[in-house]
Each structure stands twice: as C-alpha cells, then as structure tokens.
C-alpha cells in the first residue's frame, strides 16, 4: 500500500525548505531593472499591485519586492514613482504562516493561504485585496515553477483554465513554466519515496513540449504578447514576460 505524500514528495510543489535548494537569486538575477519601467510605461496609476501565486514561504516574493523598490532605476528616483504592494498566496497554510512570521515588509506585502483553483475562494480573496488598494486588476502576476503542479493536480483542462484566469486579471504575466522532464522527475521522486503517484498524470495529453504549448496558449488564446525572454535558470527553466493587450478587468 502506497504511503501518503511526504514532505520530500510535495504534491503541490509545497516543499518545506524549497529556497534552501533553489534560492530566490536564481530567478532574480535574470530579471532586469527595466521590469518596473515596463509595468509603469502605459499605466498612470500611483500604485502597482503584484500577485505571486505559489509563493511558498515568501522568500522570492520579498526578493521581488526588494528588486523593484531598491534598485537604483530612473523611475525609483522620480518624485512620482509608484507605490508597490504585493500579495503572495499558497495552498499550504504552514508555508504561509512562515511567510507571515518572516515578512520584513508587512505594510507592503500580504500573504494568504488558499487554493487558487477554487474559483469562489480565489475571487473572494483577490477581490478583497484589489478593493483594499483601490484597483480592479493586478499589474503583474508571477508564476514561478508552478505550472506543473497545477497541471498534475488539475489535468490539461485545469492547466489551460489557469492560464485563462491569470491572463484575465493582469496587465503582465511573469511565468516560469516547467518542461516535461520535471514531470518525470516528480513521478520518480514519489515512486522512490513509496508515496501515492499523481492520479491524473496518465491522462495528461499536453506532454513533451508542455512549456512551449503554455507560451503558445498565452499568445494564441489569451490575448497576450510575449515581451521578453529573460533566459533560463541553472535548472534550465526559462522565464518569460507577457503583456495583455486588452484587459477586461473582470476576475474569473
């Protein structure tokens, strides 16, 4: 009889010490100063709102905030530089509790625990955050090493629904899709630990070039434009920035 999931298996990617083996700097060093300029170029708002989905214990969320607010960019020197507020969310309550306890910017970064794929719960939390900041949409949604976990737990339909959802609520998406080899590694890991496997994996049809298909779906079906490829991390996962051409400002 297979064992239930253990911390080393992490069914939703909720590894308890994730940033000890994949530090925030692995991604942050690829993201240029010009990201903040991109977020403000076509928006006159004095507030930038960023959503980090699957934030784990918040280390990368904090790193993103520091990068955007502490780098010596031209816009940061401006008297009219926008105020940045962030929301990090994760399905794991323990990780969110850790993020809250270690949050160095509690007035600028909020954390909430909920299942992003639960529509009613998602809309409730996100609407409340947006309303509290006087906006109807996010300016940037970050999805770092998240797509595989959405895919494994929600199937092909769930993955595409996820991409539809995030592209409907923001002007920009910063995404790091998992390539197919990561799925094979995840399955091998749970098998080695003697844990239950991913029930939907045999039924998944979006496979070998899943990372490419994610990029294509965002541009072909979600009305987004690929603005920049920021290169790949040492784990050979590429980070891409997409921009929405026509945002309807309606949460799904």
PDB file of C-alpha atoms in Angstrom:
ATOM      1  CA  UNK A   1       0.000   0.000   0.000  1.00  0.00           C
ATOM      2  CA  UNK A   2       1.392   3.362  -1.026  1.00  0.00           C
ATOM      3  CA  UNK A   3       2.255   5.860   1.689  1.00  0.00           C
ATOM      4  CA  UNK A   4       0.552   9.266   1.799  1.00  0.00           C
ATOM      5  CA  UNK A   5       2.609  12.146   0.443  1.00  0.00           C
ATOM      6  CA  UNK A   6       5.665  13.088   2.487  1.00  0.00           C
ATOM      7  CA  UNK A   7       7.443  16.493   2.580  1.00  0.00           C
ATOM      8  CA  UNK A   8      10.015  15.255   0.071  1.00  0.00           C
ATOM      9  CA  UNK A   9       7.252  14.453  -2.413  1.00  0.00           C
ATOM     10  CA  UNK A  10       5.253  17.698  -2.007  1.00  0.00           C
ATOM     11  CA  UNK A  11       2.078  17.016  -4.043  1.00  0.00           C
ATOM     12  CA  UNK A  12       1.557  20.692  -4.843  1.00  0.00           C
ATOM     13  CA  UNK A  13       5.210  21.728  -5.016  1.00  0.00           C
ATOM     14  CA  UNK A  14       4.936  22.870  -1.405  1.00  0.00           C
ATOM     15  CA  UNK A  15       8.450  21.823  -0.372  1.00  0.00           C
ATOM     16  CA  UNK A  16       9.128  22.902   3.200  1.00  0.00           C
ATOM     17  CA  UNK A  17      12.702  24.079   2.547  1.00  0.00           C
ATOM     18  CA  UNK A  18      12.349  24.982  -1.123  1.00  0.00           C
ATOM     19  CA  UNK A  19      14.536  28.091  -1.094  1.00  0.00           C
ATOM     20  CA  UNK A  20      17.423  26.229   0.527  1.00  0.00           C
ATOM     21  CA  UNK A  21      17.963  24.317  -2.727  1.00  0.00           C
ATOM     22  CA  UNK A  22      16.578  26.909  -5.171  1.00  0.00           C
ATOM     23  CA  UNK A  23      17.447  30.348  -3.720  1.00  0.00           C
ATOM     24  CA  UNK A  24      15.496  33.417  -4.923  1.00  0.00           C
ATOM     25  CA  UNK A  25      18.618  34.808  -6.580  1.00  0.00           C
ATOM     26  CA  UNK A  26      18.477  32.026  -9.189  1.00  0.00           C
ATOM     27  CA  UNK A  27      15.497  33.848 -10.709  1.00  0.00           C
ATOM     28  CA  UNK A  28      16.106  37.411  -9.571  1.00  0.00           C
ATOM     29  CA  UNK A  29      19.456  37.703 -11.332  1.00  0.00           C
ATOM     30  CA  UNK A  30      17.683  37.145 -14.664  1.00  0.00           C
ATOM     31  CA  UNK A  31      15.063  39.862 -14.142  1.00  0.00           C
ATOM     32  CA  UNK A  32      16.365  43.275 -15.284  1.00  0.00           C
ATOM     33  CA  UNK A  33      15.823  46.721 -13.770  1.00  0.00           C
ATOM     34  CA  UNK A  34      13.629  47.548 -16.758  1.00  0.00           C
ATOM     35  CA  UNK A  35      10.780  45.358 -15.437  1.00  0.00           C
ATOM     36  CA  UNK A  36       9.463  48.202 -13.284  1.00  0.00           C
ATOM     37  CA  UNK A  37       9.666  50.541 -16.260  1.00  0.00           C
ATOM     38  CA  UNK A  38       7.560  48.086 -18.274  1.00  0.00           C
ATOM     39  CA  UNK A  39       4.942  47.992 -15.523  1.00  0.00           C
ATOM     40  CA  UNK A  40       4.615  51.773 -15.424  1.00  0.00           C
ATOM     41  CA  UNK A  41       5.032  52.785 -19.079  1.00  0.00           C
ATOM     42  CA  UNK A  42       1.372  52.558 -20.080  1.00  0.00           C
ATOM     43  CA  UNK A  43      -0.266  52.999 -16.691  1.00  0.00           C
ATOM     44  CA  UNK A  44      -0.572  56.325 -14.880  1.00  0.00           C
ATOM     45  CA  UNK A  45      -1.540  54.716 -11.562  1.00  0.00           C
ATOM     46  CA  UNK A  46       0.419  55.666  -8.464  1.00  0.00           C
ATOM     47  CA  UNK A  47       0.152  52.086  -7.198  1.00  0.00           C
ATOM     48  CA  UNK A  48       1.498  48.853  -8.686  1.00  0.00           C
ATOM     49  CA  UNK A  49      -0.126  45.608  -7.496  1.00  0.00           C
ATOM     50  CA  UNK A  50       1.676  42.292  -7.886  1.00  0.00           C
ATOM     51  CA  UNK A  51       0.319  38.801  -7.243  1.00  0.00           C
ATOM     52  CA  UNK A  52       2.768  35.944  -6.579  1.00  0.00           C
ATOM     53  CA  UNK A  53       0.957  32.612  -6.948  1.00  0.00           C
ATOM     54  CA  UNK A  54       2.520  29.616  -5.217  1.00  0.00           C
ATOM     55  CA  UNK A  55       4.743  31.849  -3.105  1.00  0.00           C
ATOM     56  CA  UNK A  56       5.874  29.058  -0.723  1.00  0.00           C
ATOM     57  CA  UNK A  57       7.449  30.686   2.366  1.00  0.00           C
ATOM     58  CA  UNK A  58       7.694  34.096   0.684  1.00  0.00           C
ATOM     59  CA  UNK A  59      11.445  34.376   0.114  1.00  0.00           C
ATOM     60  CA  UNK A  60      11.107  35.074  -3.607  1.00  0.00           C
ATOM     61  CA  UNK A  61       8.168  37.421  -3.027  1.00  0.00           C
ATOM     62  CA  UNK A  62      10.318  39.508  -0.697  1.00  0.00           C
ATOM     63  CA  UNK A  63      13.217  39.342  -3.151  1.00  0.00           C
ATOM     64  CA  UNK A  64      10.990  40.613  -5.963  1.00  0.00           C
ATOM     65  CA  UNK A  65       9.805  43.500  -3.804  1.00  0.00           C
ATOM     66  CA  UNK A  66      13.355  44.469  -2.899  1.00  0.00           C
ATOM     67  CA  UNK A  67      14.475  44.271  -6.523  1.00  0.00           C
ATOM     68  CA  UNK A  68      11.665  46.511  -7.708  1.00  0.00           C
ATOM     69  CA  UNK A  69      11.949  49.084  -4.934  1.00  0.00           C
ATOM     70  CA  UNK A  70      15.639  49.192  -4.067  1.00  0.00           C
ATOM     71  CA  UNK A  71      17.372  49.051  -7.436  1.00  0.00           C
ATOM     72  CA  UNK A  72      18.685  52.486  -8.494  1.00  0.00           C
ATOM     73  CA  UNK A  73      16.417  52.882 -11.525  1.00  0.00           C
ATOM     74  CA  UNK A  74      15.396  56.209 -13.029  1.00  0.00           C
ATOM     75  CA  UNK A  75      11.778  55.670 -12.078  1.00  0.00           C
ATOM     76  CA  UNK A  76      12.661  54.998  -8.451  1.00  0.00           C
ATOM     77  CA  UNK A  77      14.349  58.382  -8.317  1.00  0.00           C
ATOM     78  CA  UNK A  78      11.275  60.124  -9.624  1.00  0.00           C
ATOM     79  CA  UNK A  79       9.052  62.052  -7.224  1.00  0.00           C
ATOM     80  CA  UNK A  80       6.092  60.287  -8.832  1.00  0.00           C
ATOM     81  CA  UNK A  81       7.419  56.736  -8.548  1.00  0.00           C
ATOM     82  CA  UNK A  82       4.564  54.291  -7.903  1.00  0.00           C
ATOM     83  CA  UNK A  83       3.945  52.538  -4.618  1.00  0.00           C
ATOM     84  CA  UNK A  84       4.314  48.764  -4.910  1.00  0.00           C
ATOM     85  CA  UNK A  85       2.131  46.342  -2.963  1.00  0.00           C
ATOM     86  CA  UNK A  86       2.288  42.557  -3.256  1.00  0.00           C
ATOM     87  CA  UNK A  87       0.099  39.597  -2.396  1.00  0.00           C
ATOM     88  CA  UNK A  88       1.645  36.158  -2.070  1.00  0.00           C
ATOM     89  CA  UNK A  89      -0.650  33.146  -1.985  1.00  0.00           C
ATOM     90  CA  UNK A  90      -0.048  29.444  -1.493  1.00  0.00           C
ATOM     91  CA  UNK A  91      -2.157  26.349  -0.891  1.00  0.00           C
ATOM     92  CA  UNK A  92      -0.029  25.410   2.123  1.00  0.00           C
ATOM     93  CA  UNK A  93      -1.091  27.116   5.378  1.00  0.00           C
ATOM     94  CA  UNK A  94       2.140  26.199   7.156  1.00  0.00           C
ATOM     95  CA  UNK A  95       4.263  27.871   4.483  1.00  0.00           C
ATOM     96  CA  UNK A  96       2.069  30.986   4.564  1.00  0.00           C
ATOM     97  CA  UNK A  97       2.406  31.133   8.343  1.00  0.00           C
ATOM     98  CA  UNK A  98       6.176  31.022   7.921  1.00  0.00           C
ATOM     99  CA  UNK A  99       5.969  33.792   5.300  1.00  0.00           C
ATOM    100  CA  UNK A 100       3.913  35.970   7.669  1.00  0.00           C
ATOM    101  CA  UNK A 101       6.333  35.419  10.548  1.00  0.00           C
ATOM    102  CA  UNK A 102       9.361  36.361   8.426  1.00  0.00           C
ATOM    103  CA  UNK A 103       7.803  39.233   6.468  1.00  0.00           C
ATOM    104  CA  UNK A 104      10.113  42.293   6.606  1.00  0.00           C
ATOM    105  CA  UNK A 105       7.538  44.496   4.814  1.00  0.00           C
ATOM    106  CA  UNK A 106       4.143  43.729   6.414  1.00  0.00           C
ATOM    107  CA  UNK A 107       2.690  47.038   5.244  1.00  0.00           C
ATOM    108  CA  UNK A 108       3.666  46.303   1.621  1.00  0.00           C
ATOM    109  CA  UNK A 109       3.480  42.506   1.305  1.00  0.00           C
ATOM    110  CA  UNK A 110       0.445  40.437   2.324  1.00  0.00           C
ATOM    111  CA  UNK A 111       0.169  36.647   2.382  1.00  0.00           C
ATOM    112  CA  UNK A 112      -2.906  34.438   2.216  1.00  0.00           C
ATOM    113  CA  UNK A 113      -3.414  30.669   2.159  1.00  0.00           C
ATOM    114  CA  UNK A 114      -5.962  29.339  -0.326  1.00  0.00           C
ATOM    115  CA  UNK A 115      -6.318  27.015  -3.291  1.00  0.00           C
ATOM    116  CA  UNK A 116      -6.026  29.245  -6.355  1.00  0.00           C
ATOM    117  CA  UNK A 117      -8.006  26.755  -8.445  1.00  0.00           C
ATOM    118  CA  UNK A 118     -11.022  27.011  -6.127  1.00  0.00           C
ATOM    119  CA  UNK A 119     -12.940  29.702  -8.010  1.00  0.00           C
ATOM    120  CA  UNK A 120     -15.134  31.103  -5.242  1.00  0.00           C
ATOM    121  CA  UNK A 121     -12.274  31.230  -2.732  1.00  0.00           C
ATOM    122  CA  UNK A 122      -9.901  32.790  -5.259  1.00  0.00           C
ATOM    123  CA  UNK A 123     -12.322  35.530  -6.284  1.00  0.00           C
ATOM    124  CA  UNK A 124     -13.154  36.341  -2.653  1.00  0.00           C
ATOM    125  CA  UNK A 125      -9.505  36.801  -1.613  1.00  0.00           C
ATOM    126  CA  UNK A 126      -8.334  38.605  -4.727  1.00  0.00           C
ATOM    127  CA  UNK A 127     -11.299  40.958  -4.912  1.00  0.00           C
ATOM    128  CA  UNK A 128     -10.814  41.914  -1.283  1.00  0.00           C
ATOM    129  CA  UNK A 129      -7.115  42.654  -1.855  1.00  0.00           C
ATOM    130  CA  UNK A 130      -7.775  44.685  -5.000  1.00  0.00           C
ATOM    131  CA  UNK A 131     -10.591  46.642  -3.373  1.00  0.00           C
ATOM    132  CA  UNK A 132      -8.423  47.492  -0.376  1.00  0.00           C
ATOM    133  CA  UNK A 133      -5.928  49.069  -2.793  1.00  0.00           C
ATOM    134  CA  UNK A 134      -8.492  50.834  -4.967  1.00  0.00           C
ATOM    135  CA  UNK A 135      -7.857  48.837  -8.151  1.00  0.00           C
ATOM    136  CA  UNK A 136      -9.766  46.353 -10.306  1.00  0.00           C
ATOM    137  CA  UNK A 137      -6.824  44.361 -11.650  1.00  0.00           C
ATOM    138  CA  UNK A 138      -3.245  43.379 -10.918  1.00  0.00           C
ATOM    139  CA  UNK A 139      -0.358  44.913 -12.800  1.00  0.00           C
ATOM    140  CA  UNK A 140       1.803  41.790 -12.657  1.00  0.00           C
ATOM    141  CA  UNK A 141       1.093  38.141 -11.859  1.00  0.00           C
ATOM    142  CA  UNK A 142       4.120  35.951 -11.084  1.00  0.00           C
ATOM    143  CA  UNK A 143       4.063  32.181 -11.633  1.00  0.00           C
ATOM    144  CA  UNK A 144       7.455  30.747 -10.754  1.00  0.00           C
ATOM    145  CA  UNK A 145       7.796  26.953 -11.154  1.00  0.00           C
ATOM    146  CA  UNK A 146       4.064  26.498 -10.667  1.00  0.00           C
ATOM    147  CA  UNK A 147       2.553  25.236 -13.914  1.00  0.00           C
ATOM    148  CA  UNK A 148       3.484  21.562 -13.427  1.00  0.00           C
ATOM    149  CA  UNK A 149       1.761  21.407 -10.059  1.00  0.00           C
ATOM    150  CA  UNK A 150      -1.389  22.994 -11.462  1.00  0.00           C
ATOM    151  CA  UNK A 151      -1.225  20.524 -14.357  1.00  0.00           C
ATOM    152  CA  UNK A 152      -0.597  17.386 -12.261  1.00  0.00           C
ATOM    153  CA  UNK A 153      -3.436  18.167  -9.871  1.00  0.00           C
ATOM    154  CA  UNK A 154      -5.980  19.571 -12.347  1.00  0.00           C
ATOM    155  CA  UNK A 155      -5.163  17.932 -15.696  1.00  0.00           C
ATOM    156  CA  UNK A 156      -4.972  19.515 -19.147  1.00  0.00           C
ATOM    157  CA  UNK A 157      -8.260  21.373 -18.697  1.00  0.00           C
ATOM    158  CA  UNK A 158      -7.126  22.762 -15.372  1.00  0.00           C
ATOM    159  CA  UNK A 159      -3.808  23.983 -16.773  1.00  0.00           C
ATOM    160  CA  UNK A 160      -5.498  25.854 -19.621  1.00  0.00           C
ATOM    161  CA  UNK A 161      -8.106  27.242 -17.243  1.00  0.00           C
ATOM    162  CA  UNK A 162      -5.314  28.507 -15.013  1.00  0.00           C
ATOM    163  CA  UNK A 163      -3.694  30.336 -17.941  1.00  0.00           C
ATOM    164  CA  UNK A 164      -7.072  31.837 -18.879  1.00  0.00           C
ATOM    165  CA  UNK A 165      -7.602  33.024 -15.317  1.00  0.00           C
ATOM    166  CA  UNK A 166      -4.250  34.697 -14.772  1.00  0.00           C
ATOM    167  CA  UNK A 167      -4.308  36.412 -18.166  1.00  0.00           C
ATOM    168  CA  UNK A 168      -7.737  37.873 -17.397  1.00  0.00           C
ATOM    169  CA  UNK A 169      -6.704  39.631 -14.186  1.00  0.00           C
ATOM    170  CA  UNK A 170      -3.445  41.410 -15.003  1.00  0.00           C
ATOM    171  CA  UNK A 171      -1.578  43.597 -17.475  1.00  0.00           C
ATOM    172  CA  UNK A 172       1.586  41.475 -17.296  1.00  0.00           C
ATOM    173  CA  UNK A 173       2.420  37.842 -16.552  1.00  0.00           C
ATOM    174  CA  UNK A 174       5.885  36.723 -15.465  1.00  0.00           C
ATOM    175  CA  UNK A 175       5.959  32.949 -15.837  1.00  0.00           C
ATOM    176  CA  UNK A 176       8.492  30.132 -15.468  1.00  0.00           C
ATOM    177  CA  UNK A 177       6.876  27.007 -16.982  1.00  0.00           C
ATOM    178  CA  UNK A 178       8.080  23.533 -16.118  1.00  0.00           C
ATOM    179  CA  UNK A 179       9.426  21.490 -19.043  1.00  0.00           C
ATOM    180  CA  UNK A 180       8.231  17.874 -19.369  1.00  0.00           C
ATOM    181  CA  UNK A 181      11.375  16.384 -17.793  1.00  0.00           C
ATOM    182  CA  UNK A 182      10.275  17.962 -14.474  1.00  0.00           C
ATOM    183  CA  UNK A 183       7.076  15.890 -14.563  1.00  0.00           C
ATOM    184  CA  UNK A 184       9.115  12.711 -14.979  1.00  0.00           C
ATOM    185  CA  UNK A 185      11.351  13.736 -12.085  1.00  0.00           C
ATOM    186  CA  UNK A 186       8.342  14.418  -9.856  1.00  0.00           C
ATOM    187  CA  UNK A 187       6.884  10.998 -10.618  1.00  0.00           C
ATOM    188  CA  UNK A 188      10.210   9.268  -9.961  1.00  0.00           C
ATOM    189  CA  UNK A 189      10.538  11.119  -6.669  1.00  0.00           C
ATOM    190  CA  UNK A 190       7.178   9.980  -5.289  1.00  0.00           C
ATOM    191  CA  UNK A 191       7.815   6.424  -6.524  1.00  0.00           C
ATOM    192  CA  UNK A 192      11.200   6.327  -4.775  1.00  0.00           C
ATOM    193  CA  UNK A 193       9.580   7.502  -1.545  1.00  0.00           C
ATOM    194  CA  UNK A 194       6.877   4.857  -1.873  1.00  0.00           C
ATOM    195  CA  UNK A 195       4.136   7.501  -1.978  1.00  0.00           C
ATOM    196  CA  UNK A 196       0.949   7.670  -3.990  1.00  0.00           C
ATOM    197  CA  UNK A 197       1.518   8.827  -7.556  1.00  0.00           C
ATOM    198  CA  UNK A 198      -0.178  11.623  -9.466  1.00  0.00           C
ATOM    199  CA  UNK A 199      -3.572  10.229 -10.424  1.00  0.00           C
ATOM    200  CA  UNK A 200      -4.077  12.490 -13.444  1.00  0.00           C
ATOM    201  CA  UNK A 201      -0.602  12.058 -14.954  1.00  0.00           C
ATOM    202  CA  UNK A 202      -1.513   9.107 -17.230  1.00  0.00           C
ATOM    203  CA  UNK A 203      -4.402  11.137 -18.671  1.00  0.00           C
ATOM    204  CA  UNK A 204      -2.381  14.244 -19.481  1.00  0.00           C
ATOM    205  CA  UNK A 205      -2.076  14.844 -23.236  1.00  0.00           C
ATOM    206  CA  UNK A 206      -0.107  18.112 -23.145  1.00  0.00           C
ATOM    207  CA  UNK A 207       3.270  16.497 -22.672  1.00  0.00           C
ATOM    208  CA  UNK A 208       6.668  16.651 -24.356  1.00  0.00           C
ATOM    209  CA  UNK A 209       6.684  20.335 -25.293  1.00  0.00           C
ATOM    210  CA  UNK A 210       4.399  21.480 -22.489  1.00  0.00           C
ATOM    211  CA  UNK A 211       6.451  24.625 -21.774  1.00  0.00           C
ATOM    212  CA  UNK A 212       6.232  25.648 -25.442  1.00  0.00           C
ATOM    213  CA  UNK A 213       2.496  24.919 -25.519  1.00  0.00           C
ATOM    214  CA  UNK A 214       1.989  27.130 -22.463  1.00  0.00           C
ATOM    215  CA  UNK A 215       3.711  30.022 -24.246  1.00  0.00           C
ATOM    216  CA  UNK A 216       1.670  29.439 -27.386  1.00  0.00           C
ATOM    217  CA  UNK A 217      -1.610  29.242 -25.473  1.00  0.00           C
ATOM    218  CA  UNK A 218      -0.950  32.561 -23.746  1.00  0.00           C
ATOM    219  CA  UNK A 219      -0.363  34.289 -27.071  1.00  0.00           C
ATOM    220  CA  UNK A 220      -2.871  32.435 -29.271  1.00  0.00           C
ATOM    221  CA  UNK A 221      -5.800  32.033 -26.863  1.00  0.00           C
ATOM    222  CA  UNK A 222      -5.328  34.501 -24.006  1.00  0.00           C
ATOM    223  CA  UNK A 223      -4.648  37.705 -25.919  1.00  0.00           C
ATOM    224  CA  UNK A 224      -1.153  38.127 -24.544  1.00  0.00           C
ATOM    225  CA  UNK A 225       2.044  39.195 -26.277  1.00  0.00           C
ATOM    226  CA  UNK A 226       5.459  37.813 -25.435  1.00  0.00           C
ATOM    227  CA  UNK A 227       7.509  40.868 -24.458  1.00  0.00           C
ATOM    228  CA  UNK A 228      10.751  39.329 -23.306  1.00  0.00           C
ATOM    229  CA  UNK A 229      12.522  36.042 -22.646  1.00  0.00           C
ATOM    230  CA  UNK A 230      14.736  36.591 -19.618  1.00  0.00           C
ATOM    231  CA  UNK A 231      16.778  33.439 -20.126  1.00  0.00           C
ATOM    232  CA  UNK A 232      16.931  30.205 -18.165  1.00  0.00           C
ATOM    233  CA  UNK A 233      17.816  29.429 -14.567  1.00  0.00           C
ATOM    234  CA  UNK A 234      20.523  26.935 -13.641  1.00  0.00           C
ATOM    235  CA  UNK A 235      17.730  24.336 -13.623  1.00  0.00           C
ATOM    236  CA  UNK A 236      17.136  25.167 -17.304  1.00  0.00           C
ATOM    237  CA  UNK A 237      13.695  26.667 -16.771  1.00  0.00           C
ATOM    238  CA  UNK A 238      13.029  29.772 -18.840  1.00  0.00           C
ATOM    239  CA  UNK A 239      11.344  32.920 -17.524  1.00  0.00           C
ATOM    240  CA  UNK A 240       9.050  34.881 -19.856  1.00  0.00           C
ATOM    241  CA  UNK A 241       7.251  38.219 -19.602  1.00  0.00           C
ATOM    242  CA  UNK A 242       3.866  38.570 -21.344  1.00  0.00           C
ATOM    243  CA  UNK A 243       1.683  41.640 -21.724  1.00  0.00           C
ATOM    244  CA  UNK A 244      -2.100  41.763 -22.098  1.00  0.00           C
ATOM    245  CA  UNK A 245      -3.301  43.897 -24.982  1.00  0.00           C
ATOM    246  CA  UNK A 246      -6.953  44.264 -23.874  1.00  0.00           C
ATOM    247  CA  UNK A 247      -7.699  43.771 -20.179  1.00  0.00           C
ATOM    248  CA  UNK A 248     -11.378  43.458 -19.280  1.00  0.00           C
ATOM    249  CA  UNK A 249     -10.811  43.989 -15.534  1.00  0.00           C
ATOM    250  CA  UNK A 250     -13.042  41.112 -14.501  1.00  0.00           C
ATOM    251  CA  UNK A 251     -11.859  38.407 -12.151  1.00  0.00           C
ATOM    252  CA  UNK A 252     -12.684  34.844 -13.117  1.00  0.00           C
TER     253      UNK A 252
END
